[in-house]
C-alpha cells in the first residue's frame, strides 16, 4: 500500500508535519511557481482527507490516516524530551509515529536503512523537515520519491529555497563555505540529494512554509498558517509583563557570549521582562549566567515555543533576536493582542570568524518579518523593531 512518509529530527519539524497533515484535511491551497523546463508545473496539492481515525481530538483536527512519521532521534536530551511529547500529540491526532534510534552508535546507520527500506519503497510521498540533514540526503539518494514535500525547519528553509533556486551546494547559513574532509566524502551524496530536492519531469516538489521563500521554478508553495495550533490550543491568558525568547547563536559560534548576555540584560530592563524562554540548544552554563546577571526566570519549554505561547500564559510583549519565531509567533498568536519585537544583531556582537553571508542572513530574517507587519521606529539602546499583531 502506498502512503505518505515523513522524516523529522526536531520537535519543530514534527509540529510542522502535523500542521501539513491538518492543511491536507482542511484543504489549504498551494501556489505554484512558474513551470520548469518540462512545461508542466506540479499541481496544487488536493485536500485528501483519507480515512478518519480515532485520533480526532477535542480540537477537531483529524489527521490523514496514511501518514507515518519516522523520528530520526537526535542525541541531545532536550530535543529528545520535546520530541517524545510531540510524538504523543501526533499520535493523539491519529498519525502513526515510529521512533528510530538512528544515531545509536556503531551499526545504527545500516540498521536504520534496513528497517526503513520497506516504508521508503512503498511511499508515494515523502515529507522531510531538514533538507540539510546528511541522514535525509542519504535516504533520498537511495530512494527517489515521486512526490516530495519540505516543511519548515526554522529560518533555514529560506536559505534552502534560495540555494536550490541558484543551483548551489546545500550549506547551512552559519557554516563557512569551505569543503572539509567530511564534506568532500559526502559531496556526491549531497549533489544527488540536491537534484532530488527539486521539481522534475517525473517528480512534484512542495514547500510548506510560513516564511518568505524564493524557490526554483516548478515548486508548489503551500502557506503554513499554524491553523492546527490555533484550533488545538488557546487562546492564551496574557500576563502583564514581557517575555524574552532565547537563541542558540552563541552555541553555533555566531555571537559573542558576553555581548549576548549584555543584550539580554538591556532588553529585559527596557521591556520589563521577567522570563527567558530558552532555546533547546542553549548551554546550561550560559543560561545560569543569564539568570544570575539579569534576574530573569529561565524557562525550559517542553514543547516548541509556538505551542507554549498558544497554551499560555504568555507576556503581552514577546522579544526575540532574529529567529524563526519572528515569523511564526505572529501566526500562532493571531488575534490575541500579543506584541512581538525583534532585536537586530549589531555587527560588533558577532565573532571575528563569522562570514558576511551569515551576517546578511540574520539581517534578512529580521527585515522580512518587518515587511509583513507594521513597523515602529527602533528603540534607543539595542536596536529593536517592534512588530504588533492582533
Tab-separated table of C-alpha atoms in Angstrom:
chain	number	residue	atom	x	y	z
A	1	UNK	CA	0.000	0.000	0.000
A	2	UNK	CA	1.351	3.421	-0.941
A	3	UNK	CA	1.160	6.242	1.535
A	4	UNK	CA	2.987	9.217	2.941
A	5	UNK	CA	6.171	9.021	4.947
A	6	UNK	CA	7.685	11.874	6.982
A	7	UNK	CA	11.202	12.124	8.422
A	8	UNK	CA	11.737	14.500	11.337
A	9	UNK	CA	14.726	15.189	13.553
A	10	UNK	CA	13.489	18.025	15.780
A	11	UNK	CA	10.317	18.989	17.697
A	12	UNK	CA	9.615	21.907	15.365
A	13	UNK	CA	9.804	19.664	12.309
A	14	UNK	CA	7.262	17.288	13.863
A	15	UNK	CA	4.959	20.202	14.704
A	16	UNK	CA	5.136	21.357	11.099
A	17	UNK	CA	4.362	17.875	9.769
A	18	UNK	CA	1.261	17.941	11.994
A	19	UNK	CA	0.344	21.309	10.516
A	20	UNK	CA	0.873	19.961	6.990
A	21	UNK	CA	-1.391	16.983	7.692
A	22	UNK	CA	-4.054	19.331	9.059
A	23	UNK	CA	-3.780	21.512	5.945
A	24	UNK	CA	-4.335	18.434	3.776
A	25	UNK	CA	-7.545	17.643	5.625
A	26	UNK	CA	-8.852	21.213	5.650
A	27	UNK	CA	-7.860	21.919	2.056
A	28	UNK	CA	-5.137	24.561	2.245
A	29	UNK	CA	-4.228	25.663	-1.273
A	30	UNK	CA	-0.713	25.895	-2.629
A	31	UNK	CA	0.626	28.409	-5.115
A	32	UNK	CA	2.647	27.034	-7.993
A	33	UNK	CA	5.769	28.883	-9.032
A	34	UNK	CA	6.276	29.125	-12.810
A	35	UNK	CA	6.661	25.727	-14.501
A	36	UNK	CA	10.070	24.289	-15.125
A	37	UNK	CA	11.570	23.015	-18.371
A	38	UNK	CA	9.211	20.070	-18.571
A	39	UNK	CA	6.362	22.515	-19.233
A	40	UNK	CA	4.145	21.117	-16.508
A	41	UNK	CA	4.233	22.629	-13.044
A	42	UNK	CA	3.296	20.309	-10.221
A	43	UNK	CA	-0.361	20.548	-9.405
A	44	UNK	CA	-1.629	22.168	-6.258
A	45	UNK	CA	-1.946	19.523	-3.594
A	46	UNK	CA	-5.505	18.391	-3.198
A	47	UNK	CA	-7.140	18.095	0.192
A	48	UNK	CA	-7.031	14.363	0.701
A	49	UNK	CA	-8.844	13.501	3.920
A	50	UNK	CA	-8.015	9.806	3.885
A	51	UNK	CA	-9.674	7.518	6.373
A	52	UNK	CA	-10.847	9.166	9.575
A	53	UNK	CA	-9.058	7.774	12.592
A	54	UNK	CA	-9.724	7.562	16.317
A	55	UNK	CA	-7.096	10.290	16.714
A	56	UNK	CA	-9.565	13.112	16.253
A	57	UNK	CA	-9.129	15.367	19.245
A	58	UNK	CA	-11.378	17.804	21.040
A	59	UNK	CA	-9.736	20.468	18.884
A	60	UNK	CA	-11.436	18.946	15.829
A	61	UNK	CA	-8.266	18.294	13.843
A	62	UNK	CA	-8.352	14.885	12.141
A	63	UNK	CA	-5.101	13.761	10.560
A	64	UNK	CA	-4.607	11.859	7.320
A	65	UNK	CA	-4.685	8.159	8.125
A	66	UNK	CA	-1.957	7.028	5.708
A	67	UNK	CA	0.782	9.270	7.114
A	68	UNK	CA	3.634	7.634	9.014
A	69	UNK	CA	6.141	9.845	10.842
A	70	UNK	CA	9.631	8.458	11.409
A	71	UNK	CA	11.549	10.253	14.159
A	72	UNK	CA	15.268	10.055	13.394
A	73	UNK	CA	16.094	10.623	17.016
A	74	UNK	CA	18.837	13.107	17.938
A	75	UNK	CA	21.172	12.535	20.858
A	76	UNK	CA	20.764	15.670	22.997
A	77	UNK	CA	18.344	15.211	25.920
A	78	UNK	CA	16.331	18.427	25.452
A	79	UNK	CA	15.477	17.606	21.836
A	80	UNK	CA	14.616	14.018	22.716
A	81	UNK	CA	12.311	15.105	25.528
A	82	UNK	CA	10.426	17.586	23.356
A	83	UNK	CA	10.217	15.035	20.559
A	84	UNK	CA	8.688	12.447	22.905
A	85	UNK	CA	5.955	14.921	23.854
A	86	UNK	CA	5.378	15.995	20.239
A	87	UNK	CA	5.186	12.329	19.203
A	88	UNK	CA	2.365	11.781	21.675
A	89	UNK	CA	0.490	14.799	20.319
A	90	UNK	CA	0.884	13.389	16.808
A	91	UNK	CA	-0.453	10.000	17.921
A	92	UNK	CA	-3.403	11.761	19.546
A	93	UNK	CA	-4.139	13.243	16.109
A	94	UNK	CA	-4.183	9.800	14.507
A	95	UNK	CA	-0.726	9.760	12.937
A	96	UNK	CA	1.469	6.689	13.113
A	97	UNK	CA	4.757	7.623	14.773
A	98	UNK	CA	7.832	5.405	14.619
A	99	UNK	CA	10.786	6.214	16.867
A	100	UNK	CA	14.076	5.304	15.175
A	101	UNK	CA	17.348	5.361	17.127
A	102	UNK	CA	19.248	6.499	14.051
A	103	UNK	CA	22.284	7.741	15.946
A	104	UNK	CA	22.680	4.922	18.434
A	105	UNK	CA	26.345	4.188	17.837
A	106	UNK	CA	28.166	1.759	15.559
A	107	UNK	CA	25.879	-0.049	13.161
A	108	UNK	CA	22.959	2.348	13.613
A	109	UNK	CA	23.127	3.673	10.038
A	110	UNK	CA	22.899	0.322	8.182
A	111	UNK	CA	20.312	-0.897	10.696
A	112	UNK	CA	18.185	2.204	10.121
A	113	UNK	CA	18.415	1.856	6.341
A	114	UNK	CA	17.444	-1.815	6.555
A	115	UNK	CA	14.496	-1.067	8.855
A	116	UNK	CA	13.171	1.793	6.744
A	117	UNK	CA	13.675	0.316	3.270
A	118	UNK	CA	10.169	-1.251	3.001
A	119	UNK	CA	8.494	2.008	4.059
A	120	UNK	CA	10.567	4.044	1.633
A	121	UNK	CA	9.820	1.764	-1.308
A	122	UNK	CA	6.075	1.925	-0.627
A	123	UNK	CA	5.836	5.678	-0.041
A	124	UNK	CA	4.089	7.736	-2.684
A	125	UNK	CA	5.089	10.994	-0.981
A	126	UNK	CA	7.997	11.751	1.337
A	127	UNK	CA	7.923	14.719	3.716
A	128	UNK	CA	11.190	15.975	5.194
A	129	UNK	CA	11.879	18.615	7.796
A	130	UNK	CA	15.597	19.225	7.284
A	131	UNK	CA	16.890	19.040	3.708
A	132	UNK	CA	20.389	19.889	5.004
A	133	UNK	CA	20.454	16.698	7.105
A	134	UNK	CA	23.038	14.198	5.914
A	135	UNK	CA	20.735	11.412	7.043
A	136	UNK	CA	17.828	12.723	4.954
A	137	UNK	CA	20.083	13.326	1.960
A	138	UNK	CA	21.349	9.755	2.090
A	139	UNK	CA	17.803	8.376	2.264
A	140	UNK	CA	16.784	10.484	-0.737
A	141	UNK	CA	19.701	9.251	-2.817
A	142	UNK	CA	18.750	5.618	-2.148
A	143	UNK	CA	15.011	6.045	-2.660
A	144	UNK	CA	13.910	8.818	-5.011
A	145	UNK	CA	10.289	9.738	-4.226
A	146	UNK	CA	7.668	10.567	-6.821
A	147	UNK	CA	6.327	13.399	-4.672
A	148	UNK	CA	8.398	15.364	-2.180
A	149	UNK	CA	7.389	17.926	0.461
A	150	UNK	CA	9.721	20.030	2.587
A	151	UNK	CA	8.199	21.501	5.744
A	152	UNK	CA	9.726	24.332	7.742
A	153	UNK	CA	12.814	23.702	9.818
A	154	UNK	CA	13.151	27.249	11.080
A	155	UNK	CA	14.643	30.056	9.043
A	156	UNK	CA	16.924	27.520	7.328
A	157	UNK	CA	14.007	26.980	4.926
A	158	UNK	CA	14.675	30.433	3.462
A	159	UNK	CA	18.319	29.618	2.804
A	160	UNK	CA	17.463	26.170	1.434
A	161	UNK	CA	14.983	27.571	-1.105
A	162	UNK	CA	17.436	30.260	-2.211
A	163	UNK	CA	20.335	27.822	-2.615
A	164	UNK	CA	18.140	25.387	-4.517
A	165	UNK	CA	16.940	28.123	-6.879
A	166	UNK	CA	20.531	29.198	-7.540
A	167	UNK	CA	21.717	25.614	-8.022
A	168	UNK	CA	24.225	25.933	-5.187
A	169	UNK	CA	25.611	23.335	-2.823
A	170	UNK	CA	23.370	22.980	0.235
A	171	UNK	CA	25.217	24.527	3.191
A	172	UNK	CA	23.676	25.777	6.439
A	173	UNK	CA	23.781	29.562	6.665
A	174	UNK	CA	26.040	29.768	9.747
A	175	UNK	CA	28.743	27.494	8.329
A	176	UNK	CA	31.648	28.692	6.255
A	177	UNK	CA	31.696	27.643	2.619
A	178	UNK	CA	34.915	25.599	2.515
A	179	UNK	CA	34.840	21.844	1.995
A	180	UNK	CA	36.382	19.852	4.836
A	181	UNK	CA	37.325	16.164	4.654
A	182	UNK	CA	33.846	15.011	5.724
A	183	UNK	CA	32.139	17.297	3.197
A	184	UNK	CA	34.412	16.045	0.409
A	185	UNK	CA	33.492	12.430	1.155
A	186	UNK	CA	29.771	13.260	1.249
A	187	UNK	CA	29.824	15.628	-1.751
A	188	UNK	CA	28.408	13.035	-4.227
A	189	UNK	CA	25.546	12.248	-1.829
A	190	UNK	CA	24.761	15.940	-1.369
A	191	UNK	CA	24.858	16.589	-5.105
A	192	UNK	CA	22.387	13.795	-5.886
A	193	UNK	CA	20.161	14.812	-2.963
A	194	UNK	CA	20.079	18.384	-4.270
A	195	UNK	CA	18.750	17.093	-7.591
A	196	UNK	CA	16.140	15.007	-5.762
A	197	UNK	CA	15.167	18.041	-3.637
A	198	UNK	CA	13.767	19.879	-6.622
A	199	UNK	CA	10.866	19.646	-9.055
A	200	UNK	CA	11.495	17.448	-12.060
A	201	UNK	CA	9.903	15.849	-15.078
A	202	UNK	CA	8.751	12.859	-13.002
A	203	UNK	CA	8.578	14.441	-9.560
A	204	UNK	CA	6.472	17.107	-7.862
A	205	UNK	CA	8.016	19.331	-5.242
A	206	UNK	CA	6.263	21.303	-2.492
A	207	UNK	CA	7.488	23.659	0.227
A	208	UNK	CA	5.096	24.057	3.159
A	209	UNK	CA	6.222	27.242	4.852
A	210	UNK	CA	5.339	30.244	6.979
A	211	UNK	CA	8.455	32.051	5.713
A	212	UNK	CA	9.138	34.178	2.642
A	213	UNK	CA	10.872	31.910	0.120
A	214	UNK	CA	12.081	32.189	-3.462
A	215	UNK	CA	12.178	28.569	-4.661
A	216	UNK	CA	13.040	27.169	-8.096
A	217	UNK	CA	10.578	27.063	-10.944
A	218	UNK	CA	8.008	24.312	-10.782
A	219	UNK	CA	7.693	24.415	-6.992
A	220	UNK	CA	4.365	24.420	-5.203
A	221	UNK	CA	4.452	26.720	-2.175
A	222	UNK	CA	1.745	25.968	0.381
A	223	UNK	CA	1.193	28.550	3.150
A	224	UNK	CA	1.780	27.364	6.694
A	225	UNK	CA	-0.598	29.388	8.895
A	226	UNK	CA	-0.458	27.398	12.163
A	227	UNK	CA	-4.134	26.567	11.740
A	228	UNK	CA	-3.822	23.304	13.698
A	229	UNK	CA	-2.064	25.043	16.593
A	230	UNK	CA	-4.758	27.731	16.810
A	231	UNK	CA	-7.548	25.157	16.620
A	232	UNK	CA	-5.958	22.872	19.203
A	233	UNK	CA	-4.729	25.354	21.836
A	234	UNK	CA	-5.666	28.665	23.414
A	235	UNK	CA	-6.319	31.465	23.226
A	236	UNK	CA	-3.759	32.056	25.983
A	237	UNK	CA	-4.021	34.112	29.136
A	238	UNK	CA	-1.794	37.193	28.825
A	239	UNK	CA	0.437	38.347	31.646
A	240	UNK	CA	1.213	41.995	32.372
A	241	UNK	CA	4.937	41.762	31.655
A	242	UNK	CA	7.133	40.792	28.738
A	243	UNK	CA	8.897	37.534	27.860
A	244	UNK	CA	12.245	37.111	26.119
A	245	UNK	CA	12.970	34.326	23.622
A	246	UNK	CA	16.449	32.830	23.712
A	247	UNK	CA	18.581	31.826	20.762
A	248	UNK	CA	21.450	29.409	20.129
A	249	UNK	CA	23.508	31.972	18.191
A	250	UNK	CA	26.214	31.743	20.851
A	251	UNK	CA	26.282	27.943	20.700
A	252	UNK	CA	26.558	27.965	16.892
A	253	UNK	CA	29.563	30.286	17.111
A	254	UNK	CA	27.904	33.358	15.588
A	255	UNK	CA	27.511	35.781	18.522
A	256	UNK	CA	29.978	36.643	21.282
A	257	UNK	CA	28.648	35.325	24.642
A	258	UNK	CA	29.491	38.494	26.625
A	259	UNK	CA	27.734	40.712	24.082
A	260	UNK	CA	24.751	38.380	24.076
A	261	UNK	CA	24.302	38.427	27.860
A	262	UNK	CA	24.590	42.232	27.935
A	263	UNK	CA	21.993	42.495	25.176
A	264	UNK	CA	19.621	40.204	27.081
A	265	UNK	CA	20.057	42.341	30.202
A	266	UNK	CA	19.372	45.516	28.232
A	267	UNK	CA	16.233	44.113	26.619
A	268	UNK	CA	14.929	42.803	29.939
A	269	UNK	CA	15.340	46.212	31.526
A	270	UNK	CA	13.831	48.107	28.609
A	271	UNK	CA	10.745	45.902	28.357
A	272	UNK	CA	10.238	44.867	31.963
A	273	UNK	CA	10.715	41.197	31.093
A	274	UNK	CA	10.640	38.575	33.840
A	275	UNK	CA	11.017	35.281	31.917
A	276	UNK	CA	13.540	33.957	29.414
A	277	UNK	CA	12.346	31.074	27.206
A	278	UNK	CA	15.484	29.082	26.440
A	279	UNK	CA	16.236	27.520	23.089
A	280	UNK	CA	16.648	23.760	23.417
A	281	UNK	CA	20.291	24.010	22.289
A	282	UNK	CA	21.363	26.696	24.767
A	283	UNK	CA	24.041	25.566	27.187
A	284	UNK	CA	23.379	25.206	30.885
A	285	UNK	CA	26.363	27.418	31.761
A	286	UNK	CA	25.130	30.289	29.605
A	287	UNK	CA	21.601	30.046	30.994
A	288	UNK	CA	22.944	30.055	34.563
A	289	UNK	CA	24.912	33.199	33.782
A	290	UNK	CA	21.850	34.909	32.312
A	291	UNK	CA	19.812	34.049	35.409
A	292	UNK	CA	22.474	35.364	37.777
A	293	UNK	CA	23.320	38.551	35.879
A	294	UNK	CA	19.801	39.548	34.794
A	295	UNK	CA	17.480	38.057	37.399
A	296	UNK	CA	15.335	36.542	34.660
A	297	UNK	CA	13.469	33.308	35.324
A	298	UNK	CA	14.814	30.693	32.905
A	299	UNK	CA	12.081	28.556	31.342
A	300	UNK	CA	12.999	25.341	29.525
A	301	UNK	CA	9.947	24.677	27.302
A	302	UNK	CA	8.841	21.056	26.963
A	303	UNK	CA	7.268	21.769	23.544
A	304	UNK	CA	8.030	24.140	20.641
A	305	UNK	CA	7.548	27.773	21.648
A	306	UNK	CA	4.586	28.260	19.299
A	307	UNK	CA	2.609	25.684	21.328
A	308	UNK	CA	3.858	27.001	24.678
A	309	UNK	CA	2.832	30.545	23.758
A	310	UNK	CA	-0.538	29.443	22.407
A	311	UNK	CA	-1.319	27.469	25.564
A	312	UNK	CA	-0.175	30.378	27.752
A	313	UNK	CA	0.238	32.192	29.931
A	314	UNK	CA	2.407	34.439	27.768
A	315	UNK	CA	3.572	38.028	28.084
A	316	UNK	CA	1.764	40.813	26.296
A	317	UNK	CA	5.104	41.514	24.622
A	318	UNK	CA	7.491	38.827	23.364
A	319	UNK	CA	11.033	39.939	22.483
A	320	UNK	CA	13.301	37.859	20.278
A	321	UNK	CA	16.560	38.104	18.398
A	322	UNK	CA	16.370	37.292	14.653
A	323	UNK	CA	14.984	33.761	14.526
A	324	UNK	CA	12.096	31.718	13.245
A	325	UNK	CA	9.713	32.962	15.939
A	326	UNK	CA	9.506	36.461	14.434
A	327	UNK	CA	7.750	34.753	11.528
A	328	UNK	CA	5.833	32.016	13.350
A	329	UNK	CA	4.624	33.565	16.617
A	330	UNK	CA	2.534	36.232	14.826
A	331	UNK	CA	0.680	33.408	13.069
A	332	UNK	CA	0.297	31.196	16.123
A	333	UNK	CA	-0.826	34.163	18.260
A	334	UNK	CA	-3.058	35.846	15.686
A	335	UNK	CA	-5.947	37.806	17.246
A	336	UNK	CA	-4.548	37.508	20.779
A	337	UNK	CA	-3.197	41.054	21.121
A	338	UNK	CA	0.362	39.854	21.777
A	339	UNK	CA	3.153	42.120	20.544
A	340	UNK	CA	6.326	40.569	19.150
A	341	UNK	CA	9.601	42.519	18.999
A	342	UNK	CA	12.745	41.568	17.114
A	343	UNK	CA	16.116	42.856	18.289
A	344	UNK	CA	18.591	43.205	15.434
A	345	UNK	CA	22.057	41.726	15.825
A	346	UNK	CA	24.626	44.550	15.859
A	347	UNK	CA	27.792	43.805	13.808
A	348	UNK	CA	30.018	44.253	16.872
A	349	UNK	CA	28.203	41.360	18.623
A	350	UNK	CA	29.454	38.880	16.021
A	351	UNK	CA	32.555	36.776	16.455
A	352	UNK	CA	35.531	37.560	14.263
A	353	UNK	CA	35.285	34.453	12.090
A	354	UNK	CA	31.594	34.912	11.198
A	355	UNK	CA	31.086	35.137	7.446
A	356	UNK	CA	29.441	38.034	5.658
A	357	UNK	CA	26.892	35.502	4.414
A	358	UNK	CA	25.806	34.773	7.993
A	359	UNK	CA	25.565	38.486	8.800
A	360	UNK	CA	23.382	39.079	5.755
A	361	UNK	CA	21.160	36.135	6.582
A	362	UNK	CA	20.468	37.410	10.122
A	363	UNK	CA	19.595	40.839	8.758
A	364	UNK	CA	17.260	39.240	6.250
A	365	UNK	CA	15.411	37.266	8.926
A	366	UNK	CA	14.542	40.448	10.825
A	367	UNK	CA	13.947	42.506	7.691
A	368	UNK	CA	11.499	40.141	6.030
A	369	UNK	CA	9.467	39.870	9.244
A	370	UNK	CA	9.250	43.656	9.468
A	371	UNK	CA	7.931	43.929	5.905
A	372	UNK	CA	4.975	41.716	6.773
A	373	UNK	CA	3.653	43.848	9.646
A	374	UNK	CA	3.503	47.392	10.958
A	375	UNK	CA	6.937	48.620	11.911
A	376	UNK	CA	7.713	51.164	14.605
A	377	UNK	CA	10.974	53.123	14.935
A	378	UNK	CA	13.863	51.378	16.650
A	379	UNK	CA	14.199	51.896	20.398
A	380	UNK	CA	17.213	53.540	21.992
A	381	UNK	CA	19.992	51.238	23.186
A	382	UNK	CA	19.966	47.834	21.499
A	383	UNK	CA	18.398	48.185	18.054
A	384	UNK	CA	14.826	46.948	18.488
A	385	UNK	CA	11.987	46.859	15.986
A	386	UNK	CA	8.544	46.223	17.430
A	387	UNK	CA	6.018	44.238	15.445
A	388	UNK	CA	2.408	44.318	16.578
A	389	UNK	CA	-0.271	41.708	15.914
A	390	UNK	CA	-3.843	41.016	16.912
